[in-house]
Amino acid sequence: PGAPQTLIRARTRTPAGNQPALPAGVEEAADVPEPFTFGLVSLDDSLAGLLSQSVKLELLRQVRDSRTGMVVLTFALRLQPYKTFRVKTHLVIKSNAGGFWRYPLTVESTDPEPDDVITINAAGLDRASKVMFRLTSKELHPVKFRAYFEENHDSGDFHVEPQSGELPPHGTDGLPFTVTFLPSYYGKPKRVRLVIRTDDMEWTYIIVGEIPEYQPPQGRSLPPVSGPHPNPIVRSGRVKNYIRENMRMEHTGVSSPIKLAPLMCKKEQVPLF
């Protein structure tokens, strides 16, 4: 506790074949009298198994400062995730002499490169096109899985079967997965991300749906009828006189607000006597 404290910045990776440099004033000792035990403790019990499978912690060497007696531990941490996750953990170090140290550590794995890119050529609008592939687990026993598309504006045109079940063991023919592409309108190619996930593994596939180019309908008009063509206004061979026809009307037409009303008033009959 009384030793001087130094702020350090860890490197992301030590070059192969090179030993990490010792701090100033620290001499390497072949034997350190007090052994240490160490390990990673997950703060989330549900991710403890995934953490132990994906993260390997190894003590490379331990040296002591001959002047102060301080022991320096050099660790190698390897992260080899099989699926995306983020877990908060503690690096716990214990000494048989009674020392106890706890260092907060966050382990995060980001989205990996896709396992494959699958292209589906659509047969046409509202016509289903399918592609099939097989997949097995990495274990020697069946494992449960869940298959789904990451949500985006194109995911509604794709469908995968089965969406859940068990992957057969490694070394078998594998479980067939069928991806269906059913485009509903023309446009640019559709692109979605298919995820197949188990408790310990994850596979990702980029599915590209190619839509055929729109072909406008081609029509042919008939040749014109040879003339001469009659004037559509003159139908009976003579020009129609609308004023004369209106003078002959005796009542309003059916399109008038007052239908079939007389246009001319009748004369009053005067008695002779």
PDB file of C-alpha atoms in Angstrom:
ATOM      1  CA  PRO A   1       0.000   0.000   0.000  1.00  0.00           C
ATOM      2  CA  GLY A   2       2.867   2.398   0.672  1.00  0.00           C
ATOM      3  CA  ALA A   3       4.508   1.857  -2.706  1.00  0.00           C
ATOM      4  CA  PRO A   4       4.334   4.653  -5.307  1.00  0.00           C
ATOM      5  CA  GLN A   5       1.482   4.365  -7.799  1.00  0.00           C
ATOM      6  CA  THR A   6       2.065   4.810 -11.540  1.00  0.00           C
ATOM      7  CA  LEU A   7      -0.561   5.391 -14.234  1.00  0.00           C
ATOM      8  CA  ILE A   8      -0.008   3.052 -17.176  1.00  0.00           C
ATOM      9  CA  ARG A   9      -1.625   2.662 -20.613  1.00  0.00           C
ATOM     10  CA  ALA A  10      -1.801  -0.936 -21.806  1.00  0.00           C
ATOM     11  CA  ARG A  11      -0.907  -1.788 -25.380  1.00  0.00           C
ATOM     12  CA  THR A  12      -3.485  -3.589 -27.496  1.00  0.00           C
ATOM     13  CA  ARG A  13      -1.018  -6.299 -28.498  1.00  0.00           C
ATOM     14  CA  THR A  14       2.602  -7.231 -27.831  1.00  0.00           C
ATOM     15  CA  PRO A  15       4.513  -8.020 -31.055  1.00  0.00           C
ATOM     16  CA  ALA A  16       5.291 -11.710 -31.489  1.00  0.00           C
ATOM     17  CA  GLY A  17       8.741 -12.675 -30.218  1.00  0.00           C
ATOM     18  CA  ASN A  18       9.191  -9.498 -28.138  1.00  0.00           C
ATOM     19  CA  GLN A  19       9.070  -9.462 -24.373  1.00  0.00           C
ATOM     20  CA  PRO A  20       7.291  -6.528 -22.720  1.00  0.00           C
ATOM     21  CA  ALA A  21       9.770  -3.995 -21.382  1.00  0.00           C
ATOM     22  CA  LEU A  22      10.159  -3.850 -17.618  1.00  0.00           C
ATOM     23  CA  PRO A  23       9.261  -0.636 -15.818  1.00  0.00           C
ATOM     24  CA  ALA A  24      12.084   1.627 -14.750  1.00  0.00           C
ATOM     25  CA  GLY A  25      13.865   0.307 -11.658  1.00  0.00           C
ATOM     26  CA  VAL A  26      12.325  -3.170 -11.847  1.00  0.00           C
ATOM     27  CA  GLU A  27      14.600  -6.189 -12.075  1.00  0.00           C
ATOM     28  CA  GLU A  28      13.380  -9.605 -13.161  1.00  0.00           C
ATOM     29  CA  ALA A  29      13.497 -12.261 -10.464  1.00  0.00           C
ATOM     30  CA  ALA A  30      13.457 -15.960 -11.204  1.00  0.00           C
ATOM     31  CA  ASP A  31      11.401 -16.796  -8.160  1.00  0.00           C
ATOM     32  CA  VAL A  32       8.646 -14.895  -6.452  1.00  0.00           C
ATOM     33  CA  PRO A  33       7.964 -16.269  -2.957  1.00  0.00           C
ATOM     34  CA  GLU A  34       4.262 -15.415  -2.821  1.00  0.00           C
ATOM     35  CA  PRO A  35       2.155 -17.142  -5.511  1.00  0.00           C
ATOM     36  CA  PHE A  36      -0.870 -15.427  -6.993  1.00  0.00           C
ATOM     37  CA  THR A  37      -4.243 -16.688  -8.130  1.00  0.00           C
ATOM     38  CA  PHE A  38      -6.293 -14.747 -10.644  1.00  0.00           C
ATOM     39  CA  GLY A  39      -9.432 -14.946 -12.735  1.00  0.00           C
ATOM     40  CA  LEU A  40     -12.244 -13.041 -14.438  1.00  0.00           C
ATOM     41  CA  VAL A  41     -15.528 -12.700 -12.558  1.00  0.00           C
ATOM     42  CA  SER A  42     -18.581 -11.732 -14.619  1.00  0.00           C
ATOM     43  CA  LEU A  43     -21.088  -9.336 -13.085  1.00  0.00           C
ATOM     44  CA  ASP A  44     -23.846 -11.004 -15.133  1.00  0.00           C
ATOM     45  CA  ASP A  45     -24.310 -14.670 -14.257  1.00  0.00           C
ATOM     46  CA  SER A  46     -26.104 -15.368 -17.548  1.00  0.00           C
ATOM     47  CA  LEU A  47     -22.970 -14.361 -19.505  1.00  0.00           C
ATOM     48  CA  ALA A  48     -20.446 -16.138 -17.288  1.00  0.00           C
ATOM     49  CA  GLY A  49     -20.270 -19.203 -19.541  1.00  0.00           C
ATOM     50  CA  LEU A  50     -19.896 -17.091 -22.676  1.00  0.00           C
ATOM     51  CA  LEU A  51     -17.135 -15.061 -21.026  1.00  0.00           C
ATOM     52  CA  SER A  52     -15.129 -18.123 -20.000  1.00  0.00           C
ATOM     53  CA  GLN A  53     -15.469 -19.559 -23.510  1.00  0.00           C
ATOM     54  CA  SER A  54     -14.482 -16.386 -25.357  1.00  0.00           C
ATOM     55  CA  VAL A  55     -11.790 -14.883 -23.110  1.00  0.00           C
ATOM     56  CA  LYS A  56      -8.529 -16.594 -22.191  1.00  0.00           C
ATOM     57  CA  LEU A  57      -6.353 -15.050 -19.465  1.00  0.00           C
ATOM     58  CA  GLU A  58      -2.771 -16.223 -18.980  1.00  0.00           C
ATOM     59  CA  LEU A  59      -0.051 -15.082 -16.580  1.00  0.00           C
ATOM     60  CA  LEU A  60       3.086 -14.647 -18.680  1.00  0.00           C
ATOM     61  CA  ARG A  61       5.561 -13.750 -15.926  1.00  0.00           C
ATOM     62  CA  GLN A  62       5.907 -12.164 -12.521  1.00  0.00           C
ATOM     63  CA  VAL A  63       8.858 -10.029 -11.467  1.00  0.00           C
ATOM     64  CA  ARG A  64       9.798  -8.215  -8.278  1.00  0.00           C
ATOM     65  CA  ASP A  65      11.443  -4.868  -7.752  1.00  0.00           C
ATOM     66  CA  SER A  66      14.526  -5.709  -5.693  1.00  0.00           C
ATOM     67  CA  ARG A  67      14.520  -2.301  -4.017  1.00  0.00           C
ATOM     68  CA  THR A  68      10.849  -1.949  -3.021  1.00  0.00           C
ATOM     69  CA  GLY A  69       9.714  -5.579  -3.088  1.00  0.00           C
ATOM     70  CA  MET A  70       6.815  -4.697  -5.419  1.00  0.00           C
ATOM     71  CA  VAL A  71       5.724  -7.589  -7.662  1.00  0.00           C
ATOM     72  CA  VAL A  72       4.766  -6.873 -11.280  1.00  0.00           C
ATOM     73  CA  LEU A  73       2.441  -9.359 -13.010  1.00  0.00           C
ATOM     74  CA  THR A  74       2.265  -9.503 -16.813  1.00  0.00           C
ATOM     75  CA  PHE A  75      -0.904 -10.997 -18.269  1.00  0.00           C
ATOM     76  CA  ALA A  76      -1.927 -12.016 -21.774  1.00  0.00           C
ATOM     77  CA  LEU A  77      -5.624 -11.698 -22.559  1.00  0.00           C
ATOM     78  CA  ARG A  78      -7.041 -13.194 -25.726  1.00  0.00           C
ATOM     79  CA  LEU A  79     -10.560 -12.435 -26.893  1.00  0.00           C
ATOM     80  CA  GLN A  80     -11.955 -14.923 -29.417  1.00  0.00           C
ATOM     81  CA  PRO A  81     -15.734 -14.403 -29.440  1.00  0.00           C
ATOM     82  CA  TYR A  82     -18.202 -16.627 -31.250  1.00  0.00           C
ATOM     83  CA  LYS A  83     -21.053 -14.115 -31.055  1.00  0.00           C
ATOM     84  CA  THR A  84     -21.616 -10.443 -30.332  1.00  0.00           C
ATOM     85  CA  PHE A  85     -21.900  -9.528 -26.658  1.00  0.00           C
ATOM     86  CA  ARG A  86     -20.913  -6.939 -24.074  1.00  0.00           C
ATOM     87  CA  VAL A  87     -20.180  -7.948 -20.497  1.00  0.00           C
ATOM     88  CA  LYS A  88     -18.801  -6.138 -17.467  1.00  0.00           C
ATOM     89  CA  THR A  89     -16.343  -8.170 -15.446  1.00  0.00           C
ATOM     90  CA  HIS A  90     -13.646  -7.856 -12.799  1.00  0.00           C
ATOM     91  CA  LEU A  91     -10.068  -9.086 -12.971  1.00  0.00           C
ATOM     92  CA  VAL A  92      -9.543 -10.492  -9.481  1.00  0.00           C
ATOM     93  CA  ILE A  93      -6.009 -11.185  -8.183  1.00  0.00           C
ATOM     94  CA  LYS A  94      -5.331 -12.827  -4.831  1.00  0.00           C
ATOM     95  CA  SER A  95      -2.058 -13.330  -3.016  1.00  0.00           C
ATOM     96  CA  ASN A  96      -1.352 -16.029  -0.470  1.00  0.00           C
ATOM     97  CA  ALA A  97       0.186 -13.313   1.681  1.00  0.00           C
ATOM     98  CA  GLY A  98      -3.237 -11.726   2.045  1.00  0.00           C
ATOM     99  CA  GLY A  99      -3.373  -9.217  -0.801  1.00  0.00           C
ATOM    100  CA  PHE A 100      -6.534  -8.782  -2.863  1.00  0.00           C
ATOM    101  CA  TRP A 101      -6.955  -6.637  -5.985  1.00  0.00           C
ATOM    102  CA  ARG A 102      -9.981  -6.069  -8.191  1.00  0.00           C
ATOM    103  CA  TYR A 103      -9.837  -4.285 -11.579  1.00  0.00           C
ATOM    104  CA  PRO A 104     -13.043  -3.422 -13.492  1.00  0.00           C
ATOM    105  CA  LEU A 105     -12.949  -4.647 -17.090  1.00  0.00           C
ATOM    106  CA  THR A 106     -15.483  -4.401 -19.924  1.00  0.00           C
ATOM    107  CA  VAL A 107     -15.334  -7.003 -22.697  1.00  0.00           C
ATOM    108  CA  GLU A 108     -17.188  -6.207 -25.905  1.00  0.00           C
ATOM    109  CA  SER A 109     -17.300  -7.976 -29.255  1.00  0.00           C
ATOM    110  CA  THR A 110     -18.671  -6.039 -32.216  1.00  0.00           C
ATOM    111  CA  ASP A 111     -20.437  -7.331 -35.331  1.00  0.00           C
ATOM    112  CA  PRO A 112     -18.144  -9.669 -37.273  1.00  0.00           C
ATOM    113  CA  GLU A 113     -17.690  -9.937 -41.009  1.00  0.00           C
ATOM    114  CA  PRO A 114     -20.562 -11.921 -42.588  1.00  0.00           C
ATOM    115  CA  ASP A 115     -20.008 -15.628 -43.048  1.00  0.00           C
ATOM    116  CA  ASP A 116     -21.301 -15.449 -46.624  1.00  0.00           C
ATOM    117  CA  VAL A 117     -23.166 -13.282 -49.144  1.00  0.00           C
ATOM    118  CA  ILE A 118     -26.179 -14.969 -50.752  1.00  0.00           C
ATOM    119  CA  THR A 119     -27.744 -13.492 -53.896  1.00  0.00           C
ATOM    120  CA  ILE A 120     -31.317 -14.343 -54.934  1.00  0.00           C
ATOM    121  CA  ASN A 121     -32.506 -13.413 -58.426  1.00  0.00           C
ATOM    122  CA  ALA A 122     -36.221 -12.635 -58.382  1.00  0.00           C
ATOM    123  CA  ALA A 123     -38.414 -14.242 -61.025  1.00  0.00           C
ATOM    124  CA  GLY A 124     -40.712 -11.205 -61.035  1.00  0.00           C
ATOM    125  CA  LEU A 125     -43.009  -9.126 -58.859  1.00  0.00           C
ATOM    126  CA  ASP A 126     -45.128 -11.131 -56.402  1.00  0.00           C
ATOM    127  CA  ARG A 127     -43.339 -14.311 -57.496  1.00  0.00           C
ATOM    128  CA  ALA A 128     -41.379 -16.209 -54.846  1.00  0.00           C
ATOM    129  CA  SER A 129     -37.721 -17.095 -55.447  1.00  0.00           C
ATOM    130  CA  LYS A 130     -35.949 -19.408 -52.987  1.00  0.00           C
ATOM    131  CA  VAL A 131     -32.422 -20.471 -52.042  1.00  0.00           C
ATOM    132  CA  MET A 132     -31.418 -23.268 -49.638  1.00  0.00           C
ATOM    133  CA  PHE A 133     -28.274 -23.941 -47.568  1.00  0.00           C
ATOM    134  CA  ARG A 134     -27.370 -26.323 -44.733  1.00  0.00           C
ATOM    135  CA  LEU A 135     -25.844 -25.630 -41.325  1.00  0.00           C
ATOM    136  CA  THR A 136     -24.598 -27.729 -38.415  1.00  0.00           C
ATOM    137  CA  SER A 137     -23.575 -26.846 -34.896  1.00  0.00           C
ATOM    138  CA  LYS A 138     -19.938 -26.797 -33.793  1.00  0.00           C
ATOM    139  CA  GLU A 139     -20.683 -29.243 -31.003  1.00  0.00           C
ATOM    140  CA  LEU A 140     -21.030 -33.009 -30.988  1.00  0.00           C
ATOM    141  CA  HIS A 141     -24.621 -32.721 -29.814  1.00  0.00           C
ATOM    142  CA  PRO A 142     -27.703 -30.842 -31.084  1.00  0.00           C
ATOM    143  CA  VAL A 143     -28.114 -27.238 -29.951  1.00  0.00           C
ATOM    144  CA  LYS A 144     -31.133 -24.950 -30.046  1.00  0.00           C
ATOM    145  CA  PHE A 145     -31.087 -21.997 -32.415  1.00  0.00           C
ATOM    146  CA  ARG A 146     -33.106 -18.966 -33.484  1.00  0.00           C
ATOM    147  CA  ALA A 147     -33.045 -17.478 -37.016  1.00  0.00           C
ATOM    148  CA  TYR A 148     -34.232 -13.957 -37.821  1.00  0.00           C
ATOM    149  CA  PHE A 149     -33.615 -10.936 -40.055  1.00  0.00           C
ATOM    150  CA  GLU A 150     -32.356  -7.687 -38.624  1.00  0.00           C
ATOM    151  CA  GLU A 151     -35.103  -5.105 -39.049  1.00  0.00           C
ATOM    152  CA  ASN A 152     -34.799  -2.636 -41.920  1.00  0.00           C
ATOM    153  CA  HIS A 153     -37.009  -1.299 -44.733  1.00  0.00           C
ATOM    154  CA  ASP A 154     -36.255  -4.348 -46.935  1.00  0.00           C
ATOM    155  CA  SER A 155     -36.786  -7.150 -44.410  1.00  0.00           C
ATOM    156  CA  GLY A 156     -40.511  -7.439 -45.213  1.00  0.00           C
ATOM    157  CA  ASP A 157     -39.724  -8.973 -48.634  1.00  0.00           C
ATOM    158  CA  PHE A 158     -37.734 -11.891 -47.139  1.00  0.00           C
ATOM    159  CA  HIS A 159     -38.697 -14.958 -45.131  1.00  0.00           C
ATOM    160  CA  VAL A 160     -36.608 -17.745 -43.579  1.00  0.00           C
ATOM    161  CA  GLU A 161     -37.625 -21.242 -42.555  1.00  0.00           C
ATOM    162  CA  PRO A 162     -37.209 -22.703 -39.986  1.00  0.00           C
ATOM    163  CA  GLN A 163     -37.035 -19.833 -37.532  1.00  0.00           C
ATOM    164  CA  SER A 164     -36.263 -21.995 -34.504  1.00  0.00           C
ATOM    165  CA  GLY A 165     -35.372 -25.571 -33.658  1.00  0.00           C
ATOM    166  CA  GLU A 166     -32.198 -27.619 -33.137  1.00  0.00           C
ATOM    167  CA  LEU A 167     -29.030 -27.680 -35.197  1.00  0.00           C
ATOM    168  CA  PRO A 168     -27.727 -31.237 -35.742  1.00  0.00           C
ATOM    169  CA  PRO A 169     -24.260 -32.180 -34.424  1.00  0.00           C
ATOM    170  CA  HIS A 170     -21.063 -31.415 -36.265  1.00  0.00           C
ATOM    171  CA  GLY A 171     -20.235 -33.963 -38.950  1.00  0.00           C
ATOM    172  CA  THR A 172     -23.833 -34.585 -40.081  1.00  0.00           C
ATOM    173  CA  ASP A 173     -25.546 -33.376 -43.262  1.00  0.00           C
ATOM    174  CA  GLY A 174     -26.878 -30.326 -41.461  1.00  0.00           C
ATOM    175  CA  LEU A 175     -30.263 -28.664 -41.171  1.00  0.00           C
ATOM    176  CA  PRO A 176     -31.595 -27.086 -44.406  1.00  0.00           C
ATOM    177  CA  PHE A 177     -32.531 -23.399 -44.250  1.00  0.00           C
ATOM    178  CA  THR A 178     -34.739 -21.892 -46.960  1.00  0.00           C
ATOM    179  CA  VAL A 179     -34.711 -18.151 -47.665  1.00  0.00           C
ATOM    180  CA  THR A 180     -37.620 -16.831 -49.758  1.00  0.00           C
ATOM    181  CA  PHE A 181     -37.549 -13.533 -51.651  1.00  0.00           C
ATOM    182  CA  LEU A 182     -40.920 -12.059 -52.689  1.00  0.00           C
ATOM    183  CA  PRO A 183     -40.538  -8.510 -54.069  1.00  0.00           C
ATOM    184  CA  SER A 184     -43.621  -6.325 -54.221  1.00  0.00           C
ATOM    185  CA  TYR A 185     -42.341  -3.392 -56.310  1.00  0.00           C
ATOM    186  CA  TYR A 186     -39.526  -2.491 -58.680  1.00  0.00           C
ATOM    187  CA  GLY A 187     -36.451  -0.594 -57.540  1.00  0.00           C
ATOM    188  CA  LYS A 188     -32.900  -1.104 -56.399  1.00  0.00           C
ATOM    189  CA  PRO A 189     -31.703  -4.494 -55.044  1.00  0.00           C
ATOM    190  CA  LYS A 190     -32.941  -5.435 -51.567  1.00  0.00           C
ATOM    191  CA  ARG A 191     -30.365  -6.127 -48.847  1.00  0.00           C
ATOM    192  CA  VAL A 192     -30.925  -7.688 -45.402  1.00  0.00           C
ATOM    193  CA  ARG A 193     -28.847  -9.399 -42.714  1.00  0.00           C
ATOM    194  CA  LEU A 194     -29.790 -12.925 -41.626  1.00  0.00           C
ATOM    195  CA  VAL A 195     -28.695 -13.990 -38.122  1.00  0.00           C
ATOM    196  CA  ILE A 196     -28.689 -17.590 -36.845  1.00  0.00           C
ATOM    197  CA  ARG A 197     -27.859 -17.632 -33.130  1.00  0.00           C
ATOM    198  CA  THR A 198     -27.349 -20.282 -30.474  1.00  0.00           C
ATOM    199  CA  ASP A 199     -26.300 -19.876 -26.853  1.00  0.00           C
ATOM    200  CA  ASP A 200     -22.601 -20.019 -27.774  1.00  0.00           C
ATOM    201  CA  MET A 201     -22.376 -19.321 -31.525  1.00  0.00           C
ATOM    202  CA  GLU A 202     -23.624 -16.883 -34.126  1.00  0.00           C
ATOM    203  CA  TRP A 203     -23.695 -16.954 -37.934  1.00  0.00           C
ATOM    204  CA  THR A 204     -24.506 -13.945 -40.109  1.00  0.00           C
ATOM    205  CA  TYR A 205     -25.356 -13.861 -43.816  1.00  0.00           C
ATOM    206  CA  ILE A 206     -25.927 -10.922 -46.139  1.00  0.00           C
ATOM    207  CA  ILE A 207     -28.944 -11.679 -48.347  1.00  0.00           C
ATOM    208  CA  VAL A 208     -29.168  -9.657 -51.578  1.00  0.00           C
ATOM    209  CA  GLY A 209     -32.380  -9.765 -53.600  1.00  0.00           C
ATOM    210  CA  GLU A 210     -31.888  -8.841 -57.245  1.00  0.00           C
ATOM    211  CA  ILE A 211     -35.021  -7.413 -58.893  1.00  0.00           C
ATOM    212  CA  PRO A 212     -35.440  -7.735 -62.677  1.00  0.00           C
ATOM    213  CA  GLU A 213     -35.345  -4.549 -64.696  1.00  0.00           C
ATOM    214  CA  TYR A 214     -38.732  -3.061 -65.410  1.00  0.00           C
ATOM    215  CA  GLN A 215     -39.835  -3.536 -68.995  1.00  0.00           C
ATOM    216  CA  PRO A 216     -42.635  -1.147 -70.074  1.00  0.00           C
ATOM    217  CA  PRO A 217     -45.375  -2.730 -72.166  1.00  0.00           C
ATOM    218  CA  GLN A 218     -44.910  -2.454 -75.907  1.00  0.00           C
ATOM    219  CA  GLY A 219     -48.083  -1.682 -77.907  1.00  0.00           C
ATOM    220  CA  ARG A 220     -48.767  -1.285 -81.623  1.00  0.00           C
ATOM    221  CA  SER A 221     -51.490   1.037 -82.889  1.00  0.00           C
ATOM    222  CA  LEU A 222     -53.655   0.091 -85.890  1.00  0.00           C
ATOM    223  CA  PRO A 223     -53.201   2.005 -89.135  1.00  0.00           C
ATOM    224  CA  PRO A 224     -55.737   4.871 -89.632  1.00  0.00           C
ATOM    225  CA  VAL A 225     -58.943   4.226 -91.575  1.00  0.00           C
ATOM    226  CA  SER A 226     -58.766   5.622 -95.040  1.00  0.00           C
ATOM    227  CA  GLY A 227     -60.858   8.754 -95.648  1.00  0.00           C
ATOM    228  CA  PRO A 228     -62.736  10.843 -96.389  1.00  0.00           C
ATOM    229  CA  HIS A 229     -64.126  11.037 -92.859  1.00  0.00           C
ATOM    230  CA  PRO A 230     -67.521  12.683 -92.180  1.00  0.00           C
ATOM    231  CA  ASN A 231     -67.787  15.774 -90.055  1.00  0.00           C
ATOM    232  CA  PRO A 232     -68.881  14.605 -86.569  1.00  0.00           C
ATOM    233  CA  ILE A 233     -70.951  17.757 -86.156  1.00  0.00           C
ATOM    234  CA  VAL A 234     -72.988  17.107 -89.273  1.00  0.00           C
ATOM    235  CA  ARG A 235     -74.530  13.682 -88.689  1.00  0.00           C
ATOM    236  CA  SER A 236     -77.650  13.770 -90.877  1.00  0.00           C
ATOM    237  CA  GLY A 237     -76.183  15.645 -93.798  1.00  0.00           C
ATOM    238  CA  ARG A 238     -77.414  19.078 -92.665  1.00  0.00           C
ATOM    239  CA  VAL A 239     -76.445  21.468 -89.876  1.00  0.00           C
ATOM    240  CA  LYS A 240     -78.674  21.199 -86.842  1.00  0.00           C
ATOM    241  CA  ASN A 241     -80.592  24.365 -85.889  1.00  0.00           C
ATOM    242  CA  TYR A 242     -80.689  24.375 -82.083  1.00  0.00           C
ATOM    243  CA  ILE A 243     -82.672  27.634 -81.853  1.00  0.00           C
ATOM    244  CA  ARG A 244     -85.534  26.234 -83.918  1.00  0.00           C
ATOM    245  CA  GLU A 245     -85.600  23.068 -81.838  1.00  0.00           C
ATOM    246  CA  ASN A 246     -85.672  25.077 -78.600  1.00  0.00           C
ATOM    247  CA  MET A 247     -88.675  27.062 -79.879  1.00  0.00           C
ATOM    248  CA  ARG A 248     -90.573  23.815 -80.331  1.00  0.00           C
ATOM    249  CA  MET A 249     -90.056  22.707 -76.727  1.00  0.00           C
ATOM    250  CA  GLU A 250     -93.270  22.672 -74.646  1.00  0.00           C
ATOM    251  CA  HIS A 251     -91.844  21.806 -71.209  1.00  0.00           C
ATOM    252  CA  THR A 252     -88.557  21.665 -69.355  1.00  0.00           C
ATOM    253  CA  GLY A 253     -86.276  18.680 -69.684  1.00  0.00           C
ATOM    254  CA  VAL A 254     -85.292  16.092 -67.128  1.00  0.00           C
ATOM    255  CA  SER A 255     -82.051  17.932 -66.305  1.00  0.00           C
ATOM    256  CA  SER A 256     -83.902  21.084 -65.236  1.00  0.00           C
ATOM    257  CA  PRO A 257     -84.413  21.801 -61.493  1.00  0.00           C
ATOM    258  CA  ILE A 258     -88.153  21.953 -62.272  1.00  0.00           C
ATOM    259  CA  LYS A 259     -88.633  18.856 -64.338  1.00  0.00           C
ATOM    260  CA  LEU A 260     -91.276  18.676 -67.086  1.00  0.00           C
ATOM    261  CA  ALA A 261     -92.735  22.071 -66.225  1.00  0.00           C
ATOM    262  CA  PRO A 262     -94.702  23.809 -69.063  1.00  0.00           C
ATOM    263  CA  LEU A 263     -92.821  26.597 -70.758  1.00  0.00           C
ATOM    264  CA  MET A 264     -95.917  28.475 -72.061  1.00  0.00           C
ATOM    265  CA  CYS A 265     -98.840  29.598 -69.931  1.00  0.00           C
ATOM    266  CA  LYS A 266    -102.304  28.581 -71.166  1.00  0.00           C
ATOM    267  CA  LYS A 267    -104.782  31.327 -72.016  1.00  0.00           C
ATOM    268  CA  GLU A 268    -107.685  31.822 -69.612  1.00  0.00           C
ATOM    269  CA  GLN A 269    -111.005  30.724 -71.074  1.00  0.00           C
ATOM    270  CA  VAL A 270    -113.515  33.570 -71.093  1.00  0.00           C
ATOM    271  CA  PRO A 271    -117.153  32.500 -70.852  1.00  0.00           C
ATOM    272  CA  LEU A 272    -119.316  33.618 -73.730  1.00  0.00           C
ATOM    273  CA  PHE A 273    -122.291  34.621 -71.533  1.00  0.00           C
TER     274      PHE A 273
END
